[in-house]
XYZ file of C-alpha atoms in Angstrom:
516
model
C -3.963 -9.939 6.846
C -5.409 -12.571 9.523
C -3.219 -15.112 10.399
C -4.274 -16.093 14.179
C -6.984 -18.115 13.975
C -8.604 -21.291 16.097
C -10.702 -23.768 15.744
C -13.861 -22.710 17.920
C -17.228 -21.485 16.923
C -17.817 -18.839 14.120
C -19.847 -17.829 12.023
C -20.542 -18.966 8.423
C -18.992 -15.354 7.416
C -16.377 -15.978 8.764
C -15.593 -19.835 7.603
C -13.730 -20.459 4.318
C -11.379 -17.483 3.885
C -8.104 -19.883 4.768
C -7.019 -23.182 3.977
C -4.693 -25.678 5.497
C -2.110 -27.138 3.413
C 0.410 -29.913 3.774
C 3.676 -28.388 4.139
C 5.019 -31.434 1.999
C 3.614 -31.358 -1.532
C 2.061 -28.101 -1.225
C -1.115 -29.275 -2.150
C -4.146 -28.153 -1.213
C -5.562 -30.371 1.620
C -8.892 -28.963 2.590
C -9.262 -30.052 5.996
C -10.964 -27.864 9.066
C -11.742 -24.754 7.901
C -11.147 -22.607 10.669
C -13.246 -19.278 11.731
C -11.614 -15.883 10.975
C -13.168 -13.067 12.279
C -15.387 -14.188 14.660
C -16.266 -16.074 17.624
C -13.690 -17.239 20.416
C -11.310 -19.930 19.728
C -11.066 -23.800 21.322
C -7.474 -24.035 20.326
C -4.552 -21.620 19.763
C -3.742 -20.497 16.758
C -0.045 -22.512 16.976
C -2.396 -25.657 18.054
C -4.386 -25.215 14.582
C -0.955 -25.313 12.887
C 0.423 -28.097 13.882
C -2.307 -30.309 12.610
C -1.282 -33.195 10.463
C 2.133 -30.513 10.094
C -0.207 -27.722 8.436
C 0.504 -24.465 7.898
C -2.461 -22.324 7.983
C -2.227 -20.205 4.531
C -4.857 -17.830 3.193
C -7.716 -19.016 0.719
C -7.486 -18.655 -2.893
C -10.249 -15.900 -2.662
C -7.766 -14.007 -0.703
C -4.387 -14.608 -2.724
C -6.211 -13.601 -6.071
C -7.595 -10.525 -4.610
C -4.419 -9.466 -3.747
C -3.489 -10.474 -7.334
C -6.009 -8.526 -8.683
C -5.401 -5.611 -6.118
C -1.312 -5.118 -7.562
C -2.602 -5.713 -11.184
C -5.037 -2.757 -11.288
C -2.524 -0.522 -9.331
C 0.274 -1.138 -11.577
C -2.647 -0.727 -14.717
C -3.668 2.954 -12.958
C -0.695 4.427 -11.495
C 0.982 5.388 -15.249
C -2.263 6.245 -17.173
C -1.930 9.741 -16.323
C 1.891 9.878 -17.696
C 1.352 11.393 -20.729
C -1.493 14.310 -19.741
C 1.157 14.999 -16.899
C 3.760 16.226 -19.537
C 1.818 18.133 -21.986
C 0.344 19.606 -18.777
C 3.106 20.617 -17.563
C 4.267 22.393 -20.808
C 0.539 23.758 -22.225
C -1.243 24.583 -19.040
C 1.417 25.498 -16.897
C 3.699 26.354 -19.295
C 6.584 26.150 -16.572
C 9.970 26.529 -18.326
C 12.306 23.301 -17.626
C 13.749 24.726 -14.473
C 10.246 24.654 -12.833
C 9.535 21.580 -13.894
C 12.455 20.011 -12.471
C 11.576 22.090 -8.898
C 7.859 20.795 -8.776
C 9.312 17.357 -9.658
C 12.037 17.095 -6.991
C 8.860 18.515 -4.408
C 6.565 16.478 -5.570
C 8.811 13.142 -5.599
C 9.560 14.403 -1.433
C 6.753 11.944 -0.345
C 9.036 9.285 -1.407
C 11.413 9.471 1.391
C 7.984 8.713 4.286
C 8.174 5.416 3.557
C 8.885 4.503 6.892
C 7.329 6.588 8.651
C 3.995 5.377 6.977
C 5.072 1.712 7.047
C 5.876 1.836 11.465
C 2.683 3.940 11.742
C 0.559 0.720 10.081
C 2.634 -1.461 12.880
C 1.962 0.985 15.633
C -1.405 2.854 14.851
C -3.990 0.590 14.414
C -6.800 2.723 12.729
C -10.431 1.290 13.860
C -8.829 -1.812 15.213
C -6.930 -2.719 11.916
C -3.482 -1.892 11.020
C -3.546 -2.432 6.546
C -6.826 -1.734 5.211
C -7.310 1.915 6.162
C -3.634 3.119 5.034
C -4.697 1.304 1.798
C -7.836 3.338 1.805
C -6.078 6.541 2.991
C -3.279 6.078 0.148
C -6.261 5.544 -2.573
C -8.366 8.507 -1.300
C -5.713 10.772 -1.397
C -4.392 9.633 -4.786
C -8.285 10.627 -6.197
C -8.163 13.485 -4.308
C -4.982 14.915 -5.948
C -6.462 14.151 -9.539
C -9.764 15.567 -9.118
C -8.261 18.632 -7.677
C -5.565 18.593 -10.279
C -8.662 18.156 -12.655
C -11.113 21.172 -11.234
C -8.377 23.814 -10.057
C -6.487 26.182 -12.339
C -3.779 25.339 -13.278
C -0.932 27.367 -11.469
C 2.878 26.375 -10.060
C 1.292 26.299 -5.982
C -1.913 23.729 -7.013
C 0.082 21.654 -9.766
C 3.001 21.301 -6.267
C 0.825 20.024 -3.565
C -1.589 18.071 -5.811
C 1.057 16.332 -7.271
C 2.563 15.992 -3.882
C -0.547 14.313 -2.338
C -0.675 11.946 -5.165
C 2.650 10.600 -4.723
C 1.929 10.327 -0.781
C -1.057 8.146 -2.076
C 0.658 6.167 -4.517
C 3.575 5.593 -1.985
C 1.379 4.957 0.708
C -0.827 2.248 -1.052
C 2.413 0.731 -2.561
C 3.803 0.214 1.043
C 0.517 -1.584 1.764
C 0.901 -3.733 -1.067
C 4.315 -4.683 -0.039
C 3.028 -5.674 3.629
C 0.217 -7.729 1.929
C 2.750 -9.694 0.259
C 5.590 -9.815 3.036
C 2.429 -11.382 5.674
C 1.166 -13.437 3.103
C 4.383 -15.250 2.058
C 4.839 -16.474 5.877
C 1.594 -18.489 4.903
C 3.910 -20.189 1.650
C 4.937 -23.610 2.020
C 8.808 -24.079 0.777
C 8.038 -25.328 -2.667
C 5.754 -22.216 -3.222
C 7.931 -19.536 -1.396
C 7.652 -16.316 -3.022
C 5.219 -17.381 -5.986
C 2.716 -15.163 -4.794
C 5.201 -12.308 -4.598
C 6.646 -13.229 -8.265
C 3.162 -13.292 -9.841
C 2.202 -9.686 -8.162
C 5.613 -8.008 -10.251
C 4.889 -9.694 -12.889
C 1.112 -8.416 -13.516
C 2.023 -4.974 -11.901
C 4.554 -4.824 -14.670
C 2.319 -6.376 -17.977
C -0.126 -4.087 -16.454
C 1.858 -0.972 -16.822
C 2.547 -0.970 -20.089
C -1.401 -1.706 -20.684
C -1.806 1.422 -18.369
C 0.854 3.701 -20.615
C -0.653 3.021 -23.703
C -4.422 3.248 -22.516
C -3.235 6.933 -21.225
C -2.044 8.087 -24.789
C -4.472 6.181 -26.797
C -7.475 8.485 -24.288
C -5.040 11.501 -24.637
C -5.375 11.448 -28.379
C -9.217 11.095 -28.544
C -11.139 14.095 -29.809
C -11.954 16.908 -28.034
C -9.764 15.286 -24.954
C -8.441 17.805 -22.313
C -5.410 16.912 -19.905
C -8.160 18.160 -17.027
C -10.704 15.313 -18.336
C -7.842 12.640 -18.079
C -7.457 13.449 -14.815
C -10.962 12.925 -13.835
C -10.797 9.750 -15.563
C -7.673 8.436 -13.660
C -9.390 9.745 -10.389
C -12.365 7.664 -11.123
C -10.463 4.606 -12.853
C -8.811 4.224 -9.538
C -12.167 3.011 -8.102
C -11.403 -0.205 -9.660
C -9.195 -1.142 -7.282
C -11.375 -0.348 -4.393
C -13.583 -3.891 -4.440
C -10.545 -5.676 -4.215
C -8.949 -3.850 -1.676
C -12.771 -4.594 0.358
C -12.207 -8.177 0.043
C -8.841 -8.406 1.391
C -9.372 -9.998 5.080
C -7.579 -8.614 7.914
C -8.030 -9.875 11.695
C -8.935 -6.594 13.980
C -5.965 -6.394 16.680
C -7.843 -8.019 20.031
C -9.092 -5.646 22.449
C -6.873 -6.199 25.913
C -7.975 -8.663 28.272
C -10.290 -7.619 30.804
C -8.822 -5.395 33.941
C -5.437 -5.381 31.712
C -5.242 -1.310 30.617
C -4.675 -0.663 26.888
C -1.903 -0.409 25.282
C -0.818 3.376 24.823
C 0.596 4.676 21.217
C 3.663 5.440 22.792
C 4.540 2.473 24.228
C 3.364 0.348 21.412
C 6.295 2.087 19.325
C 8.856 1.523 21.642
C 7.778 -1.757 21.714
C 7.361 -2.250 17.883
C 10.943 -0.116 17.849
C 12.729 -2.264 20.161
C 11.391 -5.390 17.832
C 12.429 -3.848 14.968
C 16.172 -3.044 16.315
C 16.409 -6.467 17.517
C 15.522 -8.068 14.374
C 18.280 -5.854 12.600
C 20.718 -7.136 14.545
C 20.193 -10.788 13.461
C 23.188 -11.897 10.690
C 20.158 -13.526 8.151
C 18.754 -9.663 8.251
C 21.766 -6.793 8.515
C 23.948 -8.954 6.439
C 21.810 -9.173 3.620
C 20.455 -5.841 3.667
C 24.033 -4.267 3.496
C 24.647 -6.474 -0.114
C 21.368 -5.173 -0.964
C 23.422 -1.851 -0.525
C 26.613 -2.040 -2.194
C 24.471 -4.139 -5.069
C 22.644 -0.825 -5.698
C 25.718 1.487 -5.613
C 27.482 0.598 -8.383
C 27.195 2.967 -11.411
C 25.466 2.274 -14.663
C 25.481 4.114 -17.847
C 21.726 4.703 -17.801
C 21.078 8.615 -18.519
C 24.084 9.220 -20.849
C 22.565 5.750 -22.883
C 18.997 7.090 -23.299
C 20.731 10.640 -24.229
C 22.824 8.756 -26.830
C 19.775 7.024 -28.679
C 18.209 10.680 -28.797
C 20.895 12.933 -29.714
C 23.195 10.394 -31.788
C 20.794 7.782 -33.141
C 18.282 9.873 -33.663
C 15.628 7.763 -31.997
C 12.502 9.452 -31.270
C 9.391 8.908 -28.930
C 8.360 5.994 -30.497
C 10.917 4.447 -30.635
C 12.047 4.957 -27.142
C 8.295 3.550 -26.425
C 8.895 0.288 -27.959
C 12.588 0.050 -25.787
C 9.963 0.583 -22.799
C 7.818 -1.965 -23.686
C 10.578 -4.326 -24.643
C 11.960 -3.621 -21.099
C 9.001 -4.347 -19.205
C 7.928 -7.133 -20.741
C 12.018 -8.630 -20.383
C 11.561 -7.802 -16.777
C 8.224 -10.134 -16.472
C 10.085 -12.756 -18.420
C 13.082 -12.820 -16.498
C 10.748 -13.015 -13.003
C 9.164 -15.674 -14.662
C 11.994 -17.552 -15.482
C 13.675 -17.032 -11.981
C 10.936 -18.785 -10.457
C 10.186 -21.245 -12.873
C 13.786 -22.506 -13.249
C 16.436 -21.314 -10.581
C 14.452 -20.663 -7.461
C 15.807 -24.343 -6.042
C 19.458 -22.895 -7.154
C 22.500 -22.415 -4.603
C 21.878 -18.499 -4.304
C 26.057 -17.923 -3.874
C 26.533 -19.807 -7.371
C 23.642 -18.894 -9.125
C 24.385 -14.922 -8.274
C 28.089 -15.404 -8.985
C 27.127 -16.956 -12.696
C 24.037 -14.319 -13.578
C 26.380 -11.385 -12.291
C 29.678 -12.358 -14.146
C 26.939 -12.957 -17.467
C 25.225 -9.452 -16.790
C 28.802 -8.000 -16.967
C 29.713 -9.718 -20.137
C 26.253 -9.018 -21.711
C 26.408 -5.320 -20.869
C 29.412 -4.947 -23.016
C 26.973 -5.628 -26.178
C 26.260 -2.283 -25.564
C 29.442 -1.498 -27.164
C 28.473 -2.633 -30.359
C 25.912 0.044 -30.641
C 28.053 2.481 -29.264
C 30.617 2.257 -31.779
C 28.166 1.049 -34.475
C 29.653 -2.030 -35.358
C 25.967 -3.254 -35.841
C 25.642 -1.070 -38.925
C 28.675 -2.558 -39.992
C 27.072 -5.892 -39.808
C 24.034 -4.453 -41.188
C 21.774 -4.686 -38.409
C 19.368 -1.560 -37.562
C 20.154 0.983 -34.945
C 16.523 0.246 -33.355
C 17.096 -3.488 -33.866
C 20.116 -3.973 -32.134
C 18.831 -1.757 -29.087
C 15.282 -3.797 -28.428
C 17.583 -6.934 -28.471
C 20.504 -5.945 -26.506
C 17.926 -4.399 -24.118
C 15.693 -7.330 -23.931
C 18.973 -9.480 -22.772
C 20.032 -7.332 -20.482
C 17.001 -6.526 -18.640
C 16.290 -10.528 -18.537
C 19.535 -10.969 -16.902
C 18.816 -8.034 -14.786
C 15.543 -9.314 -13.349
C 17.130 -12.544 -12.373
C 18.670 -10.576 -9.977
C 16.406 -8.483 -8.667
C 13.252 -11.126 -8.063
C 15.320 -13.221 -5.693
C 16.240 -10.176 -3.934
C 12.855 -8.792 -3.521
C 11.722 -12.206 -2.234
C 15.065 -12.338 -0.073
C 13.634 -9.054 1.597
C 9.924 -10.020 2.160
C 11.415 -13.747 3.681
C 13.526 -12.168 6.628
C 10.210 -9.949 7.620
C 9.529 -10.631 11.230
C 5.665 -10.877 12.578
C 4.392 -7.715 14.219
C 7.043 -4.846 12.225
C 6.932 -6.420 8.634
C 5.968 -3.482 7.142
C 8.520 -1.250 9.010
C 11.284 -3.872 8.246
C 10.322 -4.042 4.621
C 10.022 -0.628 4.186
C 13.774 -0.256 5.884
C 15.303 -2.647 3.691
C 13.983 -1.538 0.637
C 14.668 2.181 1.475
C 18.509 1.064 1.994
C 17.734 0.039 -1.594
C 16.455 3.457 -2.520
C 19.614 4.885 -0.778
C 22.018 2.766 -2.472
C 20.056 3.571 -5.641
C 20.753 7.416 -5.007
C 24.417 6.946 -4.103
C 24.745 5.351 -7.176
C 23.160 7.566 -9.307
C 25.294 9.950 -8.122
C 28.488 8.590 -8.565
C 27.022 7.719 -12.020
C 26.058 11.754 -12.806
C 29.891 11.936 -11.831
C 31.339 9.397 -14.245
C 29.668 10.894 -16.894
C 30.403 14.130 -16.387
C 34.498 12.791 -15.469
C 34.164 11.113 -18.951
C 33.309 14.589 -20.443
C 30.054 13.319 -22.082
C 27.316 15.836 -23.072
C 24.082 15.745 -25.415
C 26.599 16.445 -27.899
C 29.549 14.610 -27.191
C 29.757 11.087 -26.899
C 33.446 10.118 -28.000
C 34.479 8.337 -24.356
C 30.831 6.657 -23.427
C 32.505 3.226 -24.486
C 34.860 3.405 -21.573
C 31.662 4.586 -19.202
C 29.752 1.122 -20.209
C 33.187 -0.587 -20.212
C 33.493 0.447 -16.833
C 30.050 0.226 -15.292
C 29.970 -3.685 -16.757
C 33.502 -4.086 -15.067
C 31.752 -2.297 -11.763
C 29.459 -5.545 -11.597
C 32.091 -7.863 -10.742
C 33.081 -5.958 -7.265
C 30.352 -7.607 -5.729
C 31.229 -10.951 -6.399
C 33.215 -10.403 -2.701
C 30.136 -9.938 -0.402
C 27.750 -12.792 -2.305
C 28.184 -14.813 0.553
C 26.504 -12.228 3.131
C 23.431 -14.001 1.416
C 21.995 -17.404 1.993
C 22.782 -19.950 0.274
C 18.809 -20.289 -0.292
C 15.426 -19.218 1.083
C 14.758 -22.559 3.060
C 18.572 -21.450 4.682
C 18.138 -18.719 6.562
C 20.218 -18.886 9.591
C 19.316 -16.203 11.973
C 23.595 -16.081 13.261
C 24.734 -14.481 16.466
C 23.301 -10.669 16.980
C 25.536 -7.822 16.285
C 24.564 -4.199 17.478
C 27.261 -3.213 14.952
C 25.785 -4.470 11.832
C 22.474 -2.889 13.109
C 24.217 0.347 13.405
C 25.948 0.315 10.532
C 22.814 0.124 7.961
C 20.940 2.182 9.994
C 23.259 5.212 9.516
C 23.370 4.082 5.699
C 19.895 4.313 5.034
C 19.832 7.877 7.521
C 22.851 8.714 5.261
C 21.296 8.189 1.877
C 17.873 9.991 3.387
C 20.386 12.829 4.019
C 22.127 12.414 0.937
C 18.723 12.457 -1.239
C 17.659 15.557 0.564
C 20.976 17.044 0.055
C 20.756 16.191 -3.940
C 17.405 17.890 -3.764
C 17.848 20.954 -2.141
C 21.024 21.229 -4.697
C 18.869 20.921 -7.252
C 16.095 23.363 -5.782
C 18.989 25.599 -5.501
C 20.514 25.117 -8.734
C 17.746 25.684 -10.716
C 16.132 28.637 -8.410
């Protein structure tokens, strides 16, 4: 999004897309409004800043379309949920084994994160680096539908159509993501990360809007899984005004008699920026917590199995848990950045972890059914217990995603974002594996659930190891100390997130093999 601007002529079109606020109060001071896409500048863009200690920040116009742009995404991107199952099953009719193949293919694009995200920093397309991989990502996302929609069905078309959409959806998510990292550089310190706070939290109300408008047009008469399709293709289009209003400042063409700027050596420029911004303490250091925060196990798949197989819960009522979990997930951002955003990071994460450990022992209750005991329903028990913990669990996360997006440097923020969050990804897979392991250690099956106490008792315990490496953090967002450089600590989560790359890959080609 454009952020260098001056304070020369322009025209009209170009006036009133940013504002100047007083880094202060916050408030919006309306002063010069500066041109944004055209004309040549009087004053540098750092000479517009410093007026009356400003920080140029984008308009409202710009903020909501953003806004408006996650909402709609997060509204579109489950609708199809339900026609992809009973597709899978009725059209297909591919036995579980196939399913899980054309899932673990299909869910590839994942891992291209990065690649897509240093292209954007590298490639300019037409002279702009965001707008046309948002584009690309929503083209090929309608693309895959419509072709999912107008194809037979068969095992090769159901792969790569569901492959492209998931390189859309991932590639218009990392866009997203770089809209919010730019545009939070714009935030003054009492606003940091509201923008980024309000975009989870209407990406995540919309979703369950999304889930339920899927099944509710799934049920109507005479409605065929190939006709949902088409509609999700085509509902997609309302993100598409939005994502036209978002401003972006074409990359300058070079000065005259200076040659341009080859591919190549923009990467290993962009590459070299991006190494030595992982070598700064305020960005290896907190992207290796963001790590071992990830790894630790959790009693996840062997819960939802237990509410199937021994509570007897059924689609419904795992539906309403869903809900309940989303909307606990919105509430907890909410809270985070109503109430504790000002907080000492080190205390406040030391208090929320040690109470997310002692809440996730509730779980226990319903394990051993001490709830009907105290007369409380099965289904009860579980929408509260989940609503606390996911609360809890949200107060964790939104400071971390706003932790990430903060220690973004200009020119590779969507490379560095992308790399942090797919150490995440990798910490996420590490720990789902060691999870798989527990359970299976613990000898639990669909049937047999007589030790899953000691797995929650254990993964709660599991929460308190990281109490050790809280203060890799900063103490807050307005404390960000950039610390001596260490090649080391650059190093060291570079070969963790090429480690848990390797180590997703591996888990999928085990489970291509496996179930060959």
């Amino acid at each position: 999004v454009a952020m260098e601007v001056g304070g020369g002529k322009g025209s009209e079109e170009g006036k009133s897309k940013f504002l100047l606020i007083n880094e202060s109060d916050g408030s919006d001071n309306e002063i010069e409004k500066a041109p944004l896409l055209k004309g040549k500048s009087g004053k540098s863009g750092k000479e517009v800043r410093e007026i009356n200690d400003a920080v140029l920040v984008p308009s409202p116009t710009q903020l909501w379309s953003i806004r408006a742009l996650w909402f709609f995404l997060g509204a579109t991107n489950p609708f199809p949920g339900v026609a992809l199952r009973f597709y899978m099953v009725n059209d297909l009719g591919a036995s579980p084994h196939l399913q899980a193949l054309i899932g673990v293919l299909s869910g590839f694009a994942w891992n291209l994160k990065m690649p897509v995200a240093f292209a954007s920093d590298v490639i300019p397309v037409g002279g702009y680096r965001r707008k046309p991989y948002l584009y690309f990502g929503l083209a090929i996302y309608m693309f895959s539908f419509m072709g999912l929609a107008v194809f037979p069905p068969g095992y090769g078309t159901a792969t790569v159509f569901m492959s492209l959409s998931t390189l859309g959806q991932m590639m218009a998510g990392v866009m997203c993501d770089t809209l919010i990292v730019e545009n939070m550089r714009h935030e003054s310190a009492a606003t940091r990360g509201k923008l980024q706070t309000e975009c989870w939290i209407l990406m995540t109300l919309a979703g369950i809007g999304g889930t339920l408008a899927g099944g509710f047009v799934f049920a109507a008469p005479s409605m065929t899984n190939s006709r949902v399709f088409m509609i999700n293709a085509l509902i997609k289009l309302l993100v598409v005004p939005f994502a036209f209003m978002l401003v972006e400042n074409p990359i300058p063409p070079p000065i005259a008699g200076t040659p341009a700027e080859s591919a190549l050596s923009t990467a290993s420029r962009r590459g070299t920026e991006m190494w030595e911004a992982l070598k700064q303490a305020s960005v290896w250091q907190p992207t290796l917590f963001i790590f071992l925060f990830s790894i630790f196990p959790n009693p996840g798949t062997a819960m939802t199995n237990f509410f199937i197989e021994d509570l007897g819960f059924g689609e419904e009522e795992l539906s309403y848990i869903a809900v309940v979990a989303s909307v606990s997930g919105a509430l907890g951002m909410g809270i985070y950045y109503r109430y504790f955003k000002e907080y000492n990071w080190h205390w406040f994460f030391a208090t929320v972890i040690i109470l997310s450990a002692g809440l996730s022992l509730t779980q226990l209750l319903l394990v051993l059914h001490v709830n009907r005991r105290w007369g409380v329903p099965d289904l009860a028990f579980a929408l509260g217990d989940d609503a606390i913990v996911d609360v809890t669990c949200s107060l964790l996360a939104m400071p971390i995603l706003i932790l990430i997006a903060s220690i973004c440097p200009a020119g590779v923020e969507s490379s560095l974002y992308a790399f942090v969050t797919s150490v995440q990804v990798a910490g996420g897979t590490v720990g789902g594996t060691i999870s798989a392991g527990l359970i299976e250690g613990f000898g639990i099956t669909l049937h047999n659930y007589d030790r899953l106490w000691q797995l929650v008792l254990l993964c709660a315990l599991a929460k308190l190891l990281v109490l050790p490496f809280i203060p890799m953090l900063p103490t807050n967002l307005n404390n960000i100390e950039v610390g001596e450089k260490s090649w080391k600590g650059a190093a060291l989560i570079s070969v963790l997130l090429v480690g848990g790359i390797c180590w997703a890959l591996g888990q999928a080609s085990y489970k291509l093999a496996r179930e060959s």
